DNA sequence: TTGAAAGCGCTAACAA
DNA sequence: TTGTTAGCGCTTTCAA
């Protein structure tokens, strides 16, 4: 807009000192007389000068910026995760560059490039399309959240398998004999599913898994849930559902209402995540709360340890071998009317 | 990690050409023989070279980055807004730097400084603590979303006053005679409130407004809503509530359940925002949907117009005088079981 | 078709 | 206590 941003030189000229002196005042380094200090500060004030962080970073210094890649901050879990990561970073004087991959590999690839191009000091990824080779190219500190990318990259997450078992147990204790799992992608990498399967088998029951992909667009999504649940229900009456996220849990509740199933009379429901937003929206939905703040803090601590080259001697996990650390935090069962009255 | 990122010089050396040539290949400028082009490209590939955008931007060029300030992306409205803004920007080759002010003036101030320091090309602010003088210092393109900051700064928003009236009318049509407004800050700048008041008066009824600040921490928040509604209800039975955001609407529903008020039998409820997340979580909550995508696109269009110096001759609004444009998009009434069965 | 050299705004030796 | 100077990685005249 109005002309260009003032530079160090402008300040120096106005204050009648050299560039170095201004730089010193800015960084509070070396010996300065109070008088020049004041003169420089006044000049800075008068011009509304703000140091150009790009030039600063170019000098080989840190950018003090960390990239965070998530599927989309519009989902409460990732939104809250982003804010917690931002808070943890802010305490250490770092800032965050948030990237929404939307679950698309091309966007994730692009963002990875962007982050490297912007010389962030490190990356936290909570969204990795499996098989994105680009991560191997990354020459900077990297930590993943939730999904594990590779055994050589530190991973922080909720103890998903335990939590999955906990949720399933809660359904069984509420009397469910035919508990069903509603998740977004089934497979061996789905640890919540593994917990569910283990617990169901232990009870001598059989597992039933229904899948609705995470990134299904809004209009079709509920229809898919409805159809899938209808099909399963016709097969053998569903009397309990463990949905691996709370929004899916909400859809189960809506389905139950449509089909005149009383909750928890005919059907118990438990979700996953326990974000603040979903607690406010549906306080009666039982769920497993992920310790988002702890996860964010641990991820940041590990990353900053790598960046600053001083692996913090944190109490959390330590892997003797060459393998990176994996840190798991337990989830918390939040009971609610959707489970037991 | 492994050593440092490769630079232009590294590529040039490996390819056996000059820096200029590599730069040319990168930017596809000037005449190059196919042979050198290929040699350079191979070298880039081999080294995994990624241009340093900071150095590039330092050269007075655009950073192709726009800052977005919102209270917090953990709230669905702002989360979805951020993603839409990001999408609109991406189409134009720009990226986004998301900042969560958390409603704190100090953090907003800090972020403003950060954005200027990072030489973003422009700022979109959806979170302005009133009376933050810093905005006057901003020498770059600036657009506000929702709340108006100053008449000289373009503002894009939902037609809040109309929408507030629409919501109120919906309650009245559903039979409410004592509709109450639940909002986060009451006052003349609250346009949804203005719409509510106008409609209530037109119907010859009296306005009742209950306030629970936006940034009340989770545990206290519901208690405050409950107490305030209890007090109002004891005063004169509430038979309708217009909550100026859907999460507050959800709390009203919860309060009604606690107090054994049937919805919509005893009490009609309508919220505001209509985000995808809240539609999934509470599809039966009537609401006014804000056209988030349109808002985001318009804000980006206006901002890029300023940045690129070609005010797009958009159909939307045009202000003859020196005042900036204000763009309003209508909200949409989404009926639901909380209003009428 | 290619290269040499200056400079973007800043920091950091090295002098004075 | 302050200033001079040489880069950081890149783009861009101006020459060749």
Coordinates of N, CA, C and O in Angstrom, one line a residue, chain B residues 185-317:
Chain B
X185 N -22.2 -11.3 22.9 CA -22.0 -9.9 23.4 C -23.1 -9.1 22.8 O -23.3 -9.0 21.6
X186 N -23.8 -8.4 23.7 CA -24.9 -7.6 23.4 C -24.4 -6.2 23.1 O -23.5 -5.7 23.7
X187 N -25.1 -5.5 22.2 CA -24.7 -4.1 21.9 C -25.1 -3.7 20.5 O -25.5 -4.5 19.7
X188 N -24.9 -2.4 20.2 CA -25.3 -1.9 18.9 C -24.5 -2.5 17.7 O -25.0 -2.5 16.6
X189 N -23.3 -3.1 18.0 CA -22.5 -3.7 16.9 C -23.0 -5.1 16.6 O -22.5 -5.7 15.6
X190 N -23.8 -5.6 17.4 CA -24.3 -7.0 17.2 C -25.5 -7.0 16.2 O -26.7 -6.7 16.7
X191 N -25.3 -7.2 15.0 CA -26.3 -7.0 14.0 C -27.4 -8.1 14.1 O -28.5 -7.9 13.7
X192 N -27.0 -9.3 14.5 CA -28.0 -10.3 14.6 C -29.0 -9.9 15.7 O -30.2 -10.1 15.6
X193 N -28.5 -9.3 16.7 CA -29.3 -8.8 17.8 C -30.2 -7.8 17.3 O -31.4 -7.7 17.6
X194 N -29.7 -6.9 16.5 CA -30.5 -5.8 15.9 C -31.7 -6.4 15.1 O -32.8 -5.9 15.3
X195 N -31.4 -7.4 14.3 CA -32.5 -8.0 13.6 C -33.5 -8.7 14.5 O -34.8 -8.5 14.3
X196 N -33.1 -9.3 15.5 CA -34.0 -9.9 16.5 C -34.9 -8.8 17.2 O -36.1 -9.0 17.2
X197 N -34.2 -7.7 17.6 CA -35.0 -6.7 18.3 C -36.0 -6.1 17.4 O -37.2 -5.9 17.7
X198 N -35.6 -5.8 16.1 CA -36.6 -5.2 15.2 C -37.8 -6.1 15.0 O -38.9 -5.6 15.0
X199 N -37.5 -7.4 14.8 CA -38.6 -8.3 14.6 C -39.6 -8.5 15.8 O -40.8 -8.6 15.7
X200 N -39.0 -8.5 16.9 CA -39.7 -8.7 18.2 C -40.6 -7.5 18.4 O -41.8 -7.6 18.7
X201 N -40.0 -6.3 18.1 CA -40.8 -5.1 18.3 C -42.0 -5.0 17.3 O -43.1 -4.6 17.7
X202 N -41.7 -5.4 16.1 CA -42.7 -5.3 15.1 C -43.9 -6.2 15.4 O -45.0 -5.9 15.1
X203 N -43.6 -7.3 16.2 CA -44.7 -8.2 16.6 C -45.3 -7.7 17.9 O -46.2 -8.3 18.5
X204 N -44.9 -6.5 18.4 CA -45.4 -6.0 19.6 C -45.0 -6.7 20.9 O -45.7 -6.7 21.9
X205 N -43.9 -7.5 20.8 CA -43.4 -8.2 22.0 C -42.2 -7.5 22.5 O -41.8 -6.5 22.0
X206 N -41.7 -8.0 23.6 CA -40.6 -7.3 24.2 C -39.3 -8.2 24.1 O -39.4 -9.4 24.2
X207 N -38.2 -7.6 23.9 CA -36.9 -8.3 23.7 C -36.4 -8.8 25.0 O -36.5 -8.1 26.1
X208 N -35.8 -10.0 25.0 CA -35.1 -10.5 26.2 C -33.8 -11.0 25.7 O -33.8 -11.9 24.9
X209 N -32.7 -10.5 26.2 CA -31.4 -10.9 25.8 C -30.6 -11.5 26.9 O -30.5 -10.9 28.0
X210 N -30.0 -12.6 26.7 CA -29.1 -13.2 27.6 C -27.7 -13.4 27.0 O -27.6 -13.7 25.9
X211 N -26.7 -13.1 27.8 CA -25.4 -13.0 27.3 C -24.4 -14.0 28.0 O -24.3 -14.0 29.2
X212 N -23.7 -14.8 27.2 CA -22.6 -15.6 27.7 C -21.4 -15.4 26.8 O -21.5 -15.8 25.6
X213 N -20.4 -14.8 27.4 CA -19.2 -14.4 26.5 C -18.7 -15.6 25.8 O -18.6 -16.7 26.3
X214 N -18.3 -15.3 24.6 CA -17.7 -16.3 23.6 C -16.6 -17.1 24.2 O -16.5 -18.3 23.9
X215 N -15.7 -16.5 24.9 CA -14.5 -17.2 25.3 C -14.6 -17.8 26.7 O -13.6 -18.0 27.4
X216 N -15.8 -17.9 27.2 CA -15.9 -18.6 28.6 C -15.4 -20.0 28.5 O -15.7 -20.7 27.6
X217 N -14.5 -20.4 29.4 CA -13.9 -21.7 29.3 C -15.0 -22.8 29.5 O -16.0 -22.6 30.2
X218 N -14.8 -23.9 28.9 CA -15.7 -25.0 28.8 C -16.5 -25.3 30.1 O -17.7 -25.4 30.0
X219 N -15.8 -25.6 31.2 CA -16.6 -26.1 32.3 C -17.7 -25.1 32.8 O -18.8 -25.5 33.1
X220 N -17.3 -23.8 32.9 CA -18.2 -22.8 33.4 C -19.3 -22.5 32.4 O -20.4 -22.1 32.7
X221 N -19.0 -22.6 31.1 CA -19.9 -22.2 30.1 C -21.3 -22.7 30.2 O -22.3 -21.9 30.2
X222 N -21.5 -24.0 30.3 CA -22.8 -24.5 30.3 C -23.6 -24.1 31.6 O -24.7 -23.8 31.6
X223 N -22.8 -24.0 32.7 CA -23.4 -23.6 33.9 C -24.0 -22.1 33.8 O -25.1 -21.8 34.2
X224 N -23.2 -21.3 33.1 CA -23.7 -19.9 32.9 C -25.0 -19.9 32.0 O -25.9 -19.2 32.3
X225 N -24.9 -20.7 31.0 CA -26.1 -20.7 30.1 C -27.3 -21.2 30.9 O -28.4 -20.6 30.9
X226 N -27.1 -22.3 31.7 CA -28.2 -22.9 32.5 C -28.7 -21.8 33.4 O -29.9 -21.6 33.5
X227 N -27.9 -21.2 34.2 CA -28.3 -20.3 35.2 C -29.1 -19.1 34.6 O -30.1 -18.7 35.1
X228 N -28.5 -18.6 33.5 CA -29.2 -17.5 32.8 C -30.5 -17.8 32.3 O -31.5 -17.1 32.4
X229 N -30.6 -19.0 31.7 CA -31.9 -19.4 31.2 C -32.9 -19.7 32.3 O -34.1 -19.3 32.2
X230 N -32.4 -20.3 33.4 CA -33.3 -20.6 34.5 C -33.9 -19.3 35.0 O -35.1 -19.2 35.3
X231 N -33.0 -18.3 35.2 CA -33.4 -17.0 35.7 C -34.5 -16.4 34.8 O -35.6 -16.0 35.3
X232 N -34.2 -16.4 33.5 CA -35.2 -15.8 32.6 C -36.5 -16.6 32.6 O -37.6 -16.0 32.5
X233 N -36.3 -17.9 32.6 CA -37.5 -18.8 32.6 C -38.4 -18.5 33.8 O -39.6 -18.5 33.7
X234 N -37.8 -18.3 35.0 CA -38.6 -18.1 36.2 C -39.3 -16.8 36.1 O -40.4 -16.7 36.5
X235 N -38.7 -15.9 35.4 CA -39.3 -14.6 35.2 C -40.5 -14.6 34.4 O -41.6 -14.1 34.7
X236 N -40.4 -15.3 33.3 CA -41.5 -15.4 32.3 C -41.2 -16.6 31.4 O -40.1 -16.5 30.8
X237 N -42.0 -17.6 31.4 CA -41.7 -18.8 30.6 C -41.1 -18.5 29.2 O -41.7 -17.8 28.5
X238 N -39.9 -19.2 29.0 CA -39.3 -19.0 27.6 C -40.0 -20.1 26.7 O -40.1 -21.2 27.1
X239 N -40.4 -19.6 25.6 CA -41.0 -20.6 24.6 C -40.3 -20.6 23.3 O -40.7 -21.2 22.3
X240 N -39.2 -19.9 23.2 CA -38.4 -19.9 22.0 C -37.0 -19.2 22.3 O -36.9 -18.3 23.0
X241 N -36.0 -19.8 21.7 CA -34.7 -19.2 21.8 C -34.0 -19.1 20.5 O -34.0 -20.1 19.7
X242 N -33.4 -18.0 20.2 CA -32.6 -17.8 19.1 C -31.1 -17.6 19.6 O -30.8 -16.7 20.3
X243 N -30.3 -18.7 19.4 CA -28.9 -18.6 19.8 C -28.1 -18.2 18.6 O -28.2 -18.7 17.5
X244 N -27.2 -17.2 18.9 CA -26.5 -16.7 17.7 C -25.3 -17.6 17.2 O -24.6 -17.1 16.4
X245 N -25.2 -18.7 17.8 CA -24.3 -19.8 17.2 C -24.8 -21.1 17.5 O -25.5 -21.3 18.6
X246 N -24.5 -22.1 16.7 CA -25.1 -23.4 16.9 C -24.7 -24.1 18.2 O -25.5 -24.9 18.7
X247 N -23.5 -23.9 18.6 CA -23.1 -24.6 19.8 C -23.9 -24.0 21.0 O -24.2 -24.8 21.9
X248 N -24.1 -22.7 21.0 CA -25.0 -22.2 22.1 C -26.4 -22.8 21.9 O -27.0 -23.2 22.9
X249 N -26.8 -23.0 20.7 CA -28.1 -23.7 20.5 C -28.1 -25.1 21.1 O -29.1 -25.5 21.7
X250 N -27.0 -25.8 20.9 CA -27.0 -27.1 21.5 C -27.1 -27.1 23.0 O -27.7 -27.9 23.6
X251 N -26.5 -26.0 23.6 CA -26.6 -25.9 25.0 C -28.0 -25.6 25.5 O -28.5 -26.1 26.5
X252 N -28.8 -24.9 24.7 CA -30.2 -24.6 25.0 C -30.9 -26.0 24.9 O -31.8 -26.2 25.8
X253 N -30.6 -26.8 23.9 CA -31.3 -28.1 23.8 C -31.0 -28.9 25.1 O -31.9 -29.6 25.6
X254 N -29.8 -28.9 25.5 CA -29.4 -29.7 26.7 C -30.2 -29.1 28.0 O -30.6 -29.9 28.8
X255 N -30.2 -27.8 28.0 CA -30.9 -27.2 29.1 C -32.4 -27.6 29.1 O -33.0 -28.0 30.2
X256 N -33.0 -27.6 28.0 CA -34.4 -28.0 27.9 C -34.6 -29.4 28.3 O -35.6 -29.7 29.1
X257 N -33.7 -30.3 28.0 CA -33.8 -31.7 28.4 C -33.7 -31.8 29.9 O -34.5 -32.5 30.6
X258 N -32.8 -31.0 30.5 CA -32.7 -31.0 32.0 C -33.9 -30.5 32.7 O -34.3 -31.0 33.8
X259 N -34.5 -29.6 32.1 CA -35.7 -28.9 32.7 C -37.0 -29.6 32.2 O -38.1 -29.1 32.5
X260 N -36.9 -30.7 31.5 CA -38.1 -31.4 31.0 C -39.0 -30.6 30.1 O -40.2 -30.7 30.2
X261 N -38.4 -29.7 29.3 CA -39.1 -29.0 28.4 C -39.0 -29.7 27.1 O -37.9 -30.1 26.6
X262 N -40.2 -30.0 26.4 CA -40.1 -30.7 25.2 C -39.8 -29.7 24.0 O -40.3 -28.6 24.0
X263 N -39.0 -30.1 23.1 CA -38.6 -29.3 21.9 C -39.2 -30.0 20.7 O -38.9 -31.2 20.5
X264 N -40.0 -29.4 19.9 CA -40.4 -28.0 19.9 C -41.7 -27.8 20.6 O -42.3 -26.7 20.5
X265 N -42.2 -28.8 21.4 CA -43.5 -28.7 22.0 C -43.6 -27.4 22.9 O -44.3 -26.5 22.7
X266 N -42.7 -27.4 23.9 CA -42.7 -26.3 24.9 C -41.8 -25.2 24.4 O -42.0 -24.0 24.8
X267 N -40.9 -25.5 23.6 CA -39.8 -24.6 23.3 C -39.3 -24.8 21.9 O -38.9 -25.9 21.6
X268 N -39.2 -23.7 21.2 CA -38.6 -23.8 19.8 C -37.2 -23.2 19.9 O -36.9 -22.3 20.7
X269 N -36.3 -23.8 19.2 CA -34.9 -23.4 19.2 C -34.3 -23.2 17.8 O -34.6 -24.1 17.0
X270 N -33.6 -22.1 17.6 CA -32.9 -22.0 16.3 C -31.5 -21.4 16.6 O -31.3 -20.6 17.5
X271 N -30.6 -22.0 15.9 CA -29.2 -21.5 16.1 C -28.7 -20.6 15.0 O -29.5 -20.0 14.3
X272 N -27.4 -20.6 14.8 CA -26.8 -19.8 13.7 C -25.5 -20.4 13.3 O -24.7 -20.8 14.1
X273 N -25.2 -20.3 12.0 CA -24.0 -20.7 11.4 C -24.2 -21.8 10.4 O -23.8 -21.7 9.2
X274 N -24.8 -23.0 10.9 CA -25.0 -24.0 9.9 C -23.8 -24.7 9.3 O -23.8 -25.0 8.1
X275 N -22.8 -24.8 10.1 CA -21.5 -25.4 9.6 C -21.8 -26.9 9.3 O -22.7 -27.5 9.9
X276 N -21.0 -27.5 8.5 CA -21.1 -28.9 8.2 C -21.0 -29.8 9.4 O -21.7 -30.7 9.6
X277 N -20.0 -29.4 10.2 CA -19.8 -30.2 11.4 C -21.1 -30.2 12.3 O -21.5 -31.2 12.8
X278 N -21.7 -29.0 12.5 CA -22.8 -29.0 13.4 C -24.1 -29.6 12.7 O -24.9 -30.2 13.4
X279 N -24.1 -29.6 11.4 CA -25.2 -30.3 10.7 C -25.1 -31.8 10.9 O -26.1 -32.5 11.1
X280 N -23.9 -32.3 10.9 CA -23.7 -33.7 11.2 C -24.0 -34.0 12.6 O -24.6 -35.1 12.9
X281 N -23.5 -33.2 13.5 CA -23.7 -33.5 14.9 C -25.1 -33.3 15.4 O -25.6 -34.2 16.1
X282 N -25.8 -32.3 14.9 CA -27.2 -32.1 15.4 C -28.1 -31.7 14.2 O -28.5 -30.6 14.1
X283 N -28.4 -32.7 13.4 CA -29.1 -32.3 12.2 C -30.5 -31.8 12.5 O -31.2 -31.2 11.6
X284 N -31.0 -32.0 13.7 CA -32.4 -31.6 14.0 C -32.4 -30.2 14.5 O -33.5 -29.6 14.8
X285 N -31.3 -29.6 14.7 CA -31.3 -28.2 15.2 C -31.5 -27.2 14.0 O -30.7 -27.1 13.1
X286 N -32.6 -26.5 14.1 CA -32.8 -25.5 13.0 C -31.8 -24.4 13.2 O -31.2 -24.2 14.2
X287 N -31.4 -23.8 12.0 CA -30.4 -22.8 12.1 C -30.4 -21.9 10.9 O -31.2 -22.1 9.9
X288 N -29.6 -20.9 10.9 CA -29.4 -20.0 9.7 C -28.0 -20.4 9.2 O -27.0 -20.2 9.9
X289 N -28.0 -20.8 8.0 CA -26.7 -21.2 7.4 C -26.0 -20.0 6.9 O -26.5 -19.3 6.0
X290 N -24.7 -19.8 7.3 CA -23.9 -18.7 6.7 C -23.3 -19.3 5.4 O -22.8 -20.4 5.4
X291 N -23.3 -18.5 4.4 CA -22.6 -18.9 3.1 C -21.1 -18.8 3.2 O -20.5 -17.9 2.6
X292 N -20.5 -19.7 3.9 CA -19.1 -19.6 4.3 C -18.2 -19.5 3.0 O -17.3 -18.7 2.9
X293 N -18.5 -20.4 2.1 CA -17.7 -20.4 0.9 C -17.8 -19.1 0.1 O -16.7 -18.6 -0.3
X294 N -19.0 -18.6 0.0 CA -19.1 -17.3 -0.7 C -18.4 -16.2 0.0 O -17.7 -15.4 -0.6
X295 N -18.5 -16.2 1.3 CA -17.8 -15.2 2.1 C -16.3 -15.3 1.9 O -15.6 -14.3 1.6
X296 N -15.8 -16.5 1.9 CA -14.4 -16.7 1.8 C -13.9 -16.2 0.4 O -12.9 -15.5 0.2
X297 N -14.7 -16.6 -0.6 CA -14.3 -16.3 -2.0 C -14.3 -14.8 -2.2 O -13.4 -14.2 -2.8
X298 N -15.3 -14.1 -1.7 CA -15.4 -12.7 -1.9 C -14.3 -12.0 -1.2 O -13.6 -11.1 -1.7
X299 N -14.0 -12.4 0.0 CA -12.9 -11.8 0.8 C -11.6 -11.9 0.0 O -10.8 -11.0 -0.1
X300 N -11.4 -13.1 -0.5 CA -10.1 -13.4 -1.2 C -10.1 -12.6 -2.5 O -9.1 -12.0 -2.8
X301 N -11.2 -12.5 -3.2 CA -11.3 -11.7 -4.4 C -10.9 -10.3 -4.2 O -10.1 -9.7 -4.9
X302 N -11.5 -9.7 -3.2 CA -11.3 -8.3 -2.9 C -9.8 -8.1 -2.5 O -9.1 -7.2 -3.0
X303 N -9.3 -9.0 -1.7 CA -7.9 -8.8 -1.2 C -6.9 -9.0 -2.4 O -6.0 -8.1 -2.5
X304 N -7.2 -10.0 -3.2 CA -6.2 -10.1 -4.3 C -6.4 -9.0 -5.3 O -5.4 -8.6 -5.9
X305 N -7.5 -8.4 -5.4 CA -7.7 -7.2 -6.2 C -6.8 -6.1 -5.7 O -6.1 -5.5 -6.5
X306 N -6.8 -5.9 -4.4 CA -5.9 -4.9 -3.9 C -4.4 -5.3 -4.1 O -3.6 -4.4 -4.5
X307 N -4.1 -6.5 -3.8 CA -2.7 -6.9 -3.9 C -2.2 -6.8 -5.3 O -1.1 -6.2 -5.6
X308 N -3.0 -7.2 -6.3 CA -2.5 -7.2 -7.6 C -2.9 -5.9 -8.3 O -2.7 -5.8 -9.6
X309 N -3.4 -5.0 -7.6 CA -3.7 -3.7 -8.1 C -4.7 -3.6 -9.2 O -4.8 -2.7 -10.0
X310 N -5.5 -4.7 -9.3 CA -6.5 -4.6 -10.4 C -7.9 -4.9 -9.7 O -8.4 -6.0 -9.8
X311 N -8.4 -3.9 -9.1 CA -9.7 -4.1 -8.4 C -10.6 -4.8 -9.4 O -11.0 -4.3 -10.4
X312 N -10.9 -6.1 -9.1 CA -11.8 -6.8 -10.1 C -13.2 -6.2 -10.1 O -13.7 -5.8 -9.1
X313 N -13.6 -6.0 -11.3 CA -15.0 -5.4 -11.5 C -16.0 -6.4 -11.1 O -16.8 -6.9 -12.0
X314 N -16.0 -6.8 -9.9 CA -17.0 -7.8 -9.4 C -18.4 -7.3 -9.4 O -18.6 -6.1 -9.2
X315 N -19.4 -8.1 -9.5 CA -20.7 -7.7 -9.5 C -21.1 -7.2 -8.1 O -22.0 -6.4 -7.9
X316 N -20.4 -7.7 -7.1 CA -20.7 -7.4 -5.7 C -20.3 -5.9 -5.4 O -19.2 -5.5 -5.5
X317 N -21.3 -5.3 -4.9 CA -21.1 -4.0 -4.3 C -20.1 -3.1 -5.0 O -19.1 -3.5 -5.5

